Short mmCIF file of C-alpha atoms and ligand atoms in Angstrom, two decimals:
data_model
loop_
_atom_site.label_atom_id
_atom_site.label_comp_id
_atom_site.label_asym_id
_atom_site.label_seq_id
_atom_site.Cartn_x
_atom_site.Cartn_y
_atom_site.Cartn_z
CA UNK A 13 -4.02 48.58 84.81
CA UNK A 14 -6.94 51.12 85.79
CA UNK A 15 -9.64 51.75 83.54
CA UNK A 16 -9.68 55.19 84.54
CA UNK A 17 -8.71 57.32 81.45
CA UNK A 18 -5.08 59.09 81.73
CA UNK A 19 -5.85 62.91 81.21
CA UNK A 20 -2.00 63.90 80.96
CA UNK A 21 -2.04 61.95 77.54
CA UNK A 22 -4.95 63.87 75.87
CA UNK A 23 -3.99 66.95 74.32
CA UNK A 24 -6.62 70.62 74.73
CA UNK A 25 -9.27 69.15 71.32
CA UNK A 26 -9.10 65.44 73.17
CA UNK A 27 -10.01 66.94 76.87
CA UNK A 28 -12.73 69.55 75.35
CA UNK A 29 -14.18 66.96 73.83
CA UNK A 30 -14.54 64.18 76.61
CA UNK A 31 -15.96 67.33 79.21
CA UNK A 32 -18.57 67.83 76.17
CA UNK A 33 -19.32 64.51 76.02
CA UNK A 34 -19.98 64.39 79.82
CA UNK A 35 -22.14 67.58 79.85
CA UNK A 36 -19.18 69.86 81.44
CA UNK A 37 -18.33 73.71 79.67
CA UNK A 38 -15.29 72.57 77.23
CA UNK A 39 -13.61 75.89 78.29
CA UNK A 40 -12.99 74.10 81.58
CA UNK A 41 -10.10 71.94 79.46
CA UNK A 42 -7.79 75.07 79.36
CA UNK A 43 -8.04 75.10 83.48
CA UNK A 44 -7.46 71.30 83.47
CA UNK A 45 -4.78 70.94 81.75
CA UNK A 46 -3.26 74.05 83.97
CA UNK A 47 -4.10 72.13 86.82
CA UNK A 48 -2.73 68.99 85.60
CA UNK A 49 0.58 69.98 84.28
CA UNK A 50 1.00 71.53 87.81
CA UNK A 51 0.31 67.97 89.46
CA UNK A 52 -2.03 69.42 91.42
CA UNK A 53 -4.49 66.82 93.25
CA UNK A 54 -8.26 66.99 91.97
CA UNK A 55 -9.28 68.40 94.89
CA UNK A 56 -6.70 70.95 95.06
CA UNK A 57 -8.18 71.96 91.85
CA UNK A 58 -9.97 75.30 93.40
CA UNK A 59 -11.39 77.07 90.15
CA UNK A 60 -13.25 74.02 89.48
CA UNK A 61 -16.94 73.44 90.17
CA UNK A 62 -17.34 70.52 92.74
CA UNK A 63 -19.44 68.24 90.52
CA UNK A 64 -16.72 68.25 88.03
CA UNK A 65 -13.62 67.56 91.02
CA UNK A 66 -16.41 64.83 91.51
CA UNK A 67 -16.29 63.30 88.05
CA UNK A 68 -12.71 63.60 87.86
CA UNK A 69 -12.43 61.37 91.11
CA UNK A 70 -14.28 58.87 89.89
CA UNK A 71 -13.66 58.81 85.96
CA UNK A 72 -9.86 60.09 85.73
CA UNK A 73 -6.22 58.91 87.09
CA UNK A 74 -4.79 61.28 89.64
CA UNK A 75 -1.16 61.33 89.43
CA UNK A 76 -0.49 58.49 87.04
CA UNK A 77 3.40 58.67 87.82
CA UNK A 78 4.50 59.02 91.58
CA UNK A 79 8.25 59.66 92.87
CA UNK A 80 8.70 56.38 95.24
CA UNK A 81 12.89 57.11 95.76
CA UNK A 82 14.89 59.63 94.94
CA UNK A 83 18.86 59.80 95.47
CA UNK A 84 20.75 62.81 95.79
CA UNK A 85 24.57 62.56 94.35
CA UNK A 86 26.64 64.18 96.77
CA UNK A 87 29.02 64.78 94.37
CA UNK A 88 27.15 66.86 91.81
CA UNK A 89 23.80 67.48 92.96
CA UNK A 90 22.22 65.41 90.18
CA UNK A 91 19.19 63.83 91.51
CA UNK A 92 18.04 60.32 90.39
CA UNK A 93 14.23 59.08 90.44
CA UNK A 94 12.26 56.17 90.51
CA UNK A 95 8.87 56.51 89.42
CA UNK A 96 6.07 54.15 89.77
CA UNK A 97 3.20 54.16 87.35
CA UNK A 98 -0.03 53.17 88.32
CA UNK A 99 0.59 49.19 86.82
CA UNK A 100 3.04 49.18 89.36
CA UNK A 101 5.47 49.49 86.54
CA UNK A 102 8.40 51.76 87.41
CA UNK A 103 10.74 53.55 85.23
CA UNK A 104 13.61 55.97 86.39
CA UNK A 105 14.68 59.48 85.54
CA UNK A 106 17.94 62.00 85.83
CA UNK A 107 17.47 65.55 87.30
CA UNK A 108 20.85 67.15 85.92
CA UNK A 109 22.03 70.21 87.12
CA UNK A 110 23.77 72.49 84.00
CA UNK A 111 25.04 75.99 83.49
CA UNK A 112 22.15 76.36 80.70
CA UNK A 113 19.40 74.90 83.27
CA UNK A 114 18.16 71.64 85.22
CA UNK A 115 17.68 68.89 82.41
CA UNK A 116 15.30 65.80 83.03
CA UNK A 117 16.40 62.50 81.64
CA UNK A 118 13.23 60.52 81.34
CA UNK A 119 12.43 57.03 79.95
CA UNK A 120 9.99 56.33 77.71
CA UNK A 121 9.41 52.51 78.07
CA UNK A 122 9.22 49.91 80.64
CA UNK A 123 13.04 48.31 79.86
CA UNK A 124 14.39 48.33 76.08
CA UNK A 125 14.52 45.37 73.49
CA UNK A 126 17.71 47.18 71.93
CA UNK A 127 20.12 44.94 73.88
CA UNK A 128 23.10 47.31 73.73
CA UNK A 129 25.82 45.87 75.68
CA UNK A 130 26.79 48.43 78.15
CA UNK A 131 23.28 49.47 79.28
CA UNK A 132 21.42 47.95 82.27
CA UNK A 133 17.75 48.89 81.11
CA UNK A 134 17.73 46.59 78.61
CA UNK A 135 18.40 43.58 81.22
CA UNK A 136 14.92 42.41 81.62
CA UNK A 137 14.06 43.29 78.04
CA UNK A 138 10.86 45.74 76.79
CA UNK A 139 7.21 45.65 79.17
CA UNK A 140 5.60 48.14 77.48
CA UNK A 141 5.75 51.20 76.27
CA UNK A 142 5.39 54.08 77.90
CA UNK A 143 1.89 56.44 76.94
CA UNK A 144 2.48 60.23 76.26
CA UNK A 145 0.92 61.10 79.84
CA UNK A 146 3.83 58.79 81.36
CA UNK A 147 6.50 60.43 79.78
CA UNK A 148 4.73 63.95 80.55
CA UNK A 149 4.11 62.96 84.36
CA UNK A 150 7.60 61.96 85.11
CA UNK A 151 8.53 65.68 84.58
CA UNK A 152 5.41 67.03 86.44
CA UNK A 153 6.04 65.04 89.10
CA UNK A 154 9.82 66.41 89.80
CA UNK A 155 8.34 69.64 89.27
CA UNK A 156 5.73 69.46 92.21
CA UNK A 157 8.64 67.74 94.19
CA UNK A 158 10.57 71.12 93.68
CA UNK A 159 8.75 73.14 92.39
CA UNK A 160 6.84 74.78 88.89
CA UNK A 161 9.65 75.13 86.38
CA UNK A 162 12.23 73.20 87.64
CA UNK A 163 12.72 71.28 84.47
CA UNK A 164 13.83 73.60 81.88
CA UNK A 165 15.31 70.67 79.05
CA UNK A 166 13.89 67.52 78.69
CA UNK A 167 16.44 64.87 77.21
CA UNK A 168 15.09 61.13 76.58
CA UNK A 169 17.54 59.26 77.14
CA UNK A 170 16.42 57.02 79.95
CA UNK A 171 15.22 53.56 79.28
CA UNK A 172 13.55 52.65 75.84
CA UNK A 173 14.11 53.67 72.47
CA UNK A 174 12.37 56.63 71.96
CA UNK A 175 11.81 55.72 68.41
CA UNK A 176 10.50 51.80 69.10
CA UNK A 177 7.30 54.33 70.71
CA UNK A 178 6.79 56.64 67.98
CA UNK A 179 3.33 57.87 68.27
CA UNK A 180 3.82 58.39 72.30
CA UNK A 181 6.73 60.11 71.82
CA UNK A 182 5.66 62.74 68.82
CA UNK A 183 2.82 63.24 71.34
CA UNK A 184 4.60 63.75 74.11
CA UNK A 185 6.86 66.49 72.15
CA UNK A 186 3.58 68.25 71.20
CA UNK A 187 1.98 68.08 74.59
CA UNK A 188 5.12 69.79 76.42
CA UNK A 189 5.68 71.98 74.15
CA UNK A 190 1.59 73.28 73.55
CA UNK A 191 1.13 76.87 74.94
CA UNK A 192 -1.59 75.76 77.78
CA UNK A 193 0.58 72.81 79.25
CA UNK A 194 4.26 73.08 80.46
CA UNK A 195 4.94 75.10 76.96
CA UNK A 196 8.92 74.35 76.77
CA UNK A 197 10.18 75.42 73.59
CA UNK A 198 11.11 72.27 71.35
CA UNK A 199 14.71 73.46 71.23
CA UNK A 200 15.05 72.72 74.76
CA UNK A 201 13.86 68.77 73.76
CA UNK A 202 15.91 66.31 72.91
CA UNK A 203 15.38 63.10 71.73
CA UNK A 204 17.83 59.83 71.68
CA UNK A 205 17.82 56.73 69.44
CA UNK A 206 20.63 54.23 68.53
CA UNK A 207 19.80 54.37 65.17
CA UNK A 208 16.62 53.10 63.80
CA UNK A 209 17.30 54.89 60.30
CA UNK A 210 13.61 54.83 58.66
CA UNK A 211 12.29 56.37 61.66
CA UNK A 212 14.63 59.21 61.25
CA UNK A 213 13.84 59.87 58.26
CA UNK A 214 9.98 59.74 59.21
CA UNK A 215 11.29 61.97 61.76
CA UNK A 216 12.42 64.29 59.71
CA UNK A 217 9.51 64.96 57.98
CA UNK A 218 7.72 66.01 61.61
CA UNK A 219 8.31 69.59 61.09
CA UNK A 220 9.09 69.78 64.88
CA UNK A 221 12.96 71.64 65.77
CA UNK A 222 13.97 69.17 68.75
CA UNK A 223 17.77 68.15 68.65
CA UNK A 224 17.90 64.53 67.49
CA UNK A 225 20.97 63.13 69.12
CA UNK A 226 22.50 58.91 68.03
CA UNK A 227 23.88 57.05 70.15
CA UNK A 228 27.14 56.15 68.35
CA UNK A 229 29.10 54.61 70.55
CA UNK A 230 31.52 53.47 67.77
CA UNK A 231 33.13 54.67 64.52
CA UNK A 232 32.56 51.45 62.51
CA UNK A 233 30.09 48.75 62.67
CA UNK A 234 32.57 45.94 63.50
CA UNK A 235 32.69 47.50 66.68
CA UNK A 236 29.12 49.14 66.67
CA UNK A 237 27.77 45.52 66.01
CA UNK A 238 30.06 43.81 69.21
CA UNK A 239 28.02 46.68 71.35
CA UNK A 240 25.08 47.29 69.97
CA UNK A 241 22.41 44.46 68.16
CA UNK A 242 20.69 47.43 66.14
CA UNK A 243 24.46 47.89 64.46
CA UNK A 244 23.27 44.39 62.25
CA UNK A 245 20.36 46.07 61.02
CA UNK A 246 21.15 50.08 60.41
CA UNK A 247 25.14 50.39 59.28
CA UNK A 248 26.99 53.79 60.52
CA UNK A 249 27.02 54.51 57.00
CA UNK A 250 22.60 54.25 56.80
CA UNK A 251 22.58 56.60 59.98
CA UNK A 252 24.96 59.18 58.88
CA UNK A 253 23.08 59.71 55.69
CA UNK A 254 19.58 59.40 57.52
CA UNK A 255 21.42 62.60 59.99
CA UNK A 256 22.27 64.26 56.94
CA UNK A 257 18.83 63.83 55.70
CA UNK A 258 17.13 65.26 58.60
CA UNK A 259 19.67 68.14 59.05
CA UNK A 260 18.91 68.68 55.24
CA UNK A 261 15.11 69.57 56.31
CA UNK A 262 15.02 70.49 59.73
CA UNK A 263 18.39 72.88 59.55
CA UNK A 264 19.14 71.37 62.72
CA UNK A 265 22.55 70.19 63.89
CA UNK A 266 22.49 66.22 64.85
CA UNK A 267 24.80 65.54 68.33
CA UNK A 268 26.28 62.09 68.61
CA UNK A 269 26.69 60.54 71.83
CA UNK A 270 29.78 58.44 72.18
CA UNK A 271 30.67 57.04 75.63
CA UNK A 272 34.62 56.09 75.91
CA UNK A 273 35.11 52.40 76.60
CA UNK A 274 38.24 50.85 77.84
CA UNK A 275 39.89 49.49 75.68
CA UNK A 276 36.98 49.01 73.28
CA UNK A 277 36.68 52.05 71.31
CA UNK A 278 38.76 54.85 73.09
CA UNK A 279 41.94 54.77 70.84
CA UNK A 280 43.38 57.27 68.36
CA UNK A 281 42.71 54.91 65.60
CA UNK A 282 38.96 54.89 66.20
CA UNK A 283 39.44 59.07 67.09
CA UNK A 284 41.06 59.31 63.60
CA UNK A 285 37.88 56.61 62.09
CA UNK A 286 35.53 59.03 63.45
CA UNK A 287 36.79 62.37 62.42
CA UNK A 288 36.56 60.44 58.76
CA UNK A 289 32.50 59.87 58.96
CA UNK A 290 32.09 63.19 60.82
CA UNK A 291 34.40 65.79 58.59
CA UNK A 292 32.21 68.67 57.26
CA UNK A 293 28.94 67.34 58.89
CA UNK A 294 27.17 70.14 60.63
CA UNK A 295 26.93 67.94 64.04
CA UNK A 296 28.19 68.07 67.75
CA UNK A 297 29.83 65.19 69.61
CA UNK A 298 29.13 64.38 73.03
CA UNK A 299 31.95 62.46 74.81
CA UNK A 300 31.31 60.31 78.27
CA UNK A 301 33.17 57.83 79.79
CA UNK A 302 31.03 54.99 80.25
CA UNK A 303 29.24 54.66 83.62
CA UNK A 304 30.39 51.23 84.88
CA UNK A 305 27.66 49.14 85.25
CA UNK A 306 28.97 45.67 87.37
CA UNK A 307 26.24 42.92 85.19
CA UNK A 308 27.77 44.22 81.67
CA UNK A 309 31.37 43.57 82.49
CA UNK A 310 32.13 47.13 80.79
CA UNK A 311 34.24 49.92 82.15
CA UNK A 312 34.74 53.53 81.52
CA UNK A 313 37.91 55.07 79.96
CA UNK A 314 40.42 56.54 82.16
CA UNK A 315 40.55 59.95 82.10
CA UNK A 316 44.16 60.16 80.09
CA UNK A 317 42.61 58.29 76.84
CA UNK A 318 39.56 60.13 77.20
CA UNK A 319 41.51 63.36 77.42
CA UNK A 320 43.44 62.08 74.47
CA UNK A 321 40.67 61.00 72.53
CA UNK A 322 38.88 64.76 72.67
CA UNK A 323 41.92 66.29 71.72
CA UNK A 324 42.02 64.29 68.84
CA UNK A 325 38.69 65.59 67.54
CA UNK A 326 38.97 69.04 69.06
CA UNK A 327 42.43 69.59 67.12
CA UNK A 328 40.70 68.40 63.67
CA UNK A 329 37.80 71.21 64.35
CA UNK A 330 35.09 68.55 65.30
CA UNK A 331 32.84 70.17 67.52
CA UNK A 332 33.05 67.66 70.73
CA UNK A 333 32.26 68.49 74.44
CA UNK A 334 33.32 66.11 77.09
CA UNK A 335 30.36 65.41 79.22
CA UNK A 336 31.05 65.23 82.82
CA UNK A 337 30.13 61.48 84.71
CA UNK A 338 27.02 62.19 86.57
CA UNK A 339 25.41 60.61 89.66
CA UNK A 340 28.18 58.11 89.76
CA UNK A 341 27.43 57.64 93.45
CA UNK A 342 23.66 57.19 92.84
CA UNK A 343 23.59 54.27 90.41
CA UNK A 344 23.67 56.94 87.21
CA UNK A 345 23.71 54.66 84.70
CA UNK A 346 20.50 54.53 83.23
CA UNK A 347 18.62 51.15 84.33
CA UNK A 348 20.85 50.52 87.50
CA UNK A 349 18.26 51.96 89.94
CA UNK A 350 15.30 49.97 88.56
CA UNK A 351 17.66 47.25 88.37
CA UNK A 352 18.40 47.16 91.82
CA UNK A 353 14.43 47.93 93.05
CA UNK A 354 13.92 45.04 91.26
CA UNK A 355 16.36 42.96 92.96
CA UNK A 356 15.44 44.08 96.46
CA UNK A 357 12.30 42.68 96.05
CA UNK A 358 10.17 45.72 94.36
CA UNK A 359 7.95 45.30 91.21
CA UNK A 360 9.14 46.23 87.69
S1 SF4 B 11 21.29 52.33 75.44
FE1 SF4 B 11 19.21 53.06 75.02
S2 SF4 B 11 18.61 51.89 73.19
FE2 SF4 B 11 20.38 50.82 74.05
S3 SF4 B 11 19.49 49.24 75.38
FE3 SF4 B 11 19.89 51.07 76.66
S4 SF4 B 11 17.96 52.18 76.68
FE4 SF4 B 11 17.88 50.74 74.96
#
């Protein structure tokens, strides 16, 4: 790893401070972090004075995440991304195209020590976490690749547990969302965990307004636990009350994510289980049918049971959507890409 310090992860106090420290104006920060957020180069930098573009050369990281392969989907225009970060690490990332703007999926470790079932990033286990500057550069980098702007909602939901990387992530919310740096409203964030219930509730207490969505995945824990590992720690009953908690301060409405899996939990019996946990909760659920992914021997619903299965909730006035299957031509399923880098030889 480079000992050069990571400027993405320092927030407008933290950069001041280190120019002070280095006998540079501290009002230069504001233009720094403009530049930076932009992914400008250093020396594409042109309000800056030379002997600072100098400094930053030699002292600072210049574009700590890079775009090494990106796949188009033919079918959907969703664009999928490999990034490398400068360990040689790489993570991936989701450019989805919808009606209320282009959404980023990014990850925000190096694999995932969850060991859900159906999930390829979680293969090869955790390498690190991600730092707040990784998670930030993966969307400045797909905006310089198409331009400022691009990325309009931010959804993590790529590999890691967002909530197994607290700190990073709370300071990743606050750099995006601070006034001088990309400024995205923290409405348009959302953040993913399976469940780790005292973090929720530490969550909670943030005072931030981000949508906080669970993977579900299952209306009972005799089939959360055959899926998901964290299901023997946290029962459904634990998370639902930690969702209530947080709705209870935040006044925000929780989404649960629940990918349809053949013949595992697609039937009308587990619709009719989940309308019971969900009745009267001020929530939204998000149905998918599972992208396949060939190592975890899982396979998405067909599209009669998962028609079936939202009718079901939609008829008992649960709020559900039925996502579409994105990118299934480019390895969509998050981890697959990385999976298959890794496999061809690449580094992780
Ligand atoms: S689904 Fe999410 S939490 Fe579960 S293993 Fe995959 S990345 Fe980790």
């Amino acid at each position: 790893m480079s000992d050069k310090i990571e400027l993405l992860s320092m927030g407008l106090d933290e950069i001041r401070l280190w120019l002070k420290s280095h006998g540079f104006e501290s009002y230069r920060a504001k233009q720094l972090i403009g530049w930076l957020v932009s992914g400008a180069k250093f020396s594409e930098m042109r309000n800056l004075p030379s002997n600072l573009i100098e400094f930053l050369c030699e002292n600072a990281l210049e574009e700590p995440v890079k775009i090494i392969k990106s796949l188009v989907s033919k079918k959907d225009g969703t664009e999928k991304y490999l990034f490398s970060l400068a360990d040689g690490s790489c993570v991936e990332g989701v450019l989805m195209p919808y009606r209320h703007g282009n959404t980023l999926c990014i990850s925000t470790q190096v694999g995932c020590n969850m060991g859900c079932k159906f999930c390829a990033s979680t293969l090869g286990g955790k390498l690190r976490n991600l730092s707040a500057g990784e998670m930030l550069g993966q969307v400045v980098s797909v905006n310089r690749l198409h331009g400022s702007k691009t990325v309009q909602n931010v959804v993590m939901m790529g590999s890691g547990e967002p909530l197994d990387n607290y700190g990073n992530v709370l300071k990743f919310i606050r750099l995006i969302c601070a006034g001088e740096g990309l400024n995205i409203s923290q409405r348009r964030i959302t953040l993913s965990t399976c469940g780790l219930v005292d973090k929720i509730k530490s969550l909670a207490d943030e005072g931030l307004s981000i949508t906080l969505s669970i993977s579900l995945h299952a209306p009972n824990d005799a089939i959360r636990q055959s899926l998901m590992p964290i299901a023997k720690v946290h029962s459904v009953k634990d998370i639902i009350n930690a969702c209530k908690h947080y709705i209870s301060l935040t006044h925000r409405r929780v989404s649960f994510e629940y990918a349809l899996i053949k013949g595992v939990n697609d039937s009308q019996e587990q619709a009719e289980e989940l309308c019971q946990i969900l009745r009267g909760f001020q929530c939204h659920v998000n149905l998918i049918t599972l992208n396949a992914v060939e190592e975890t021997g899982y396979l998405g619903s067909d599209r009669i049971t998962a028609n079936k299965f939202f009718d079901y909730l939609n008829e008992r006035n649960i709020a559900v959507s039925m996502r579409r299957t994105m990118g299934e031509d480019i390895q969509g399923a998050c981890g697959q890409l990385r999976n298959e880098f890794i496999k061809g030889g690449g580094q992780n």
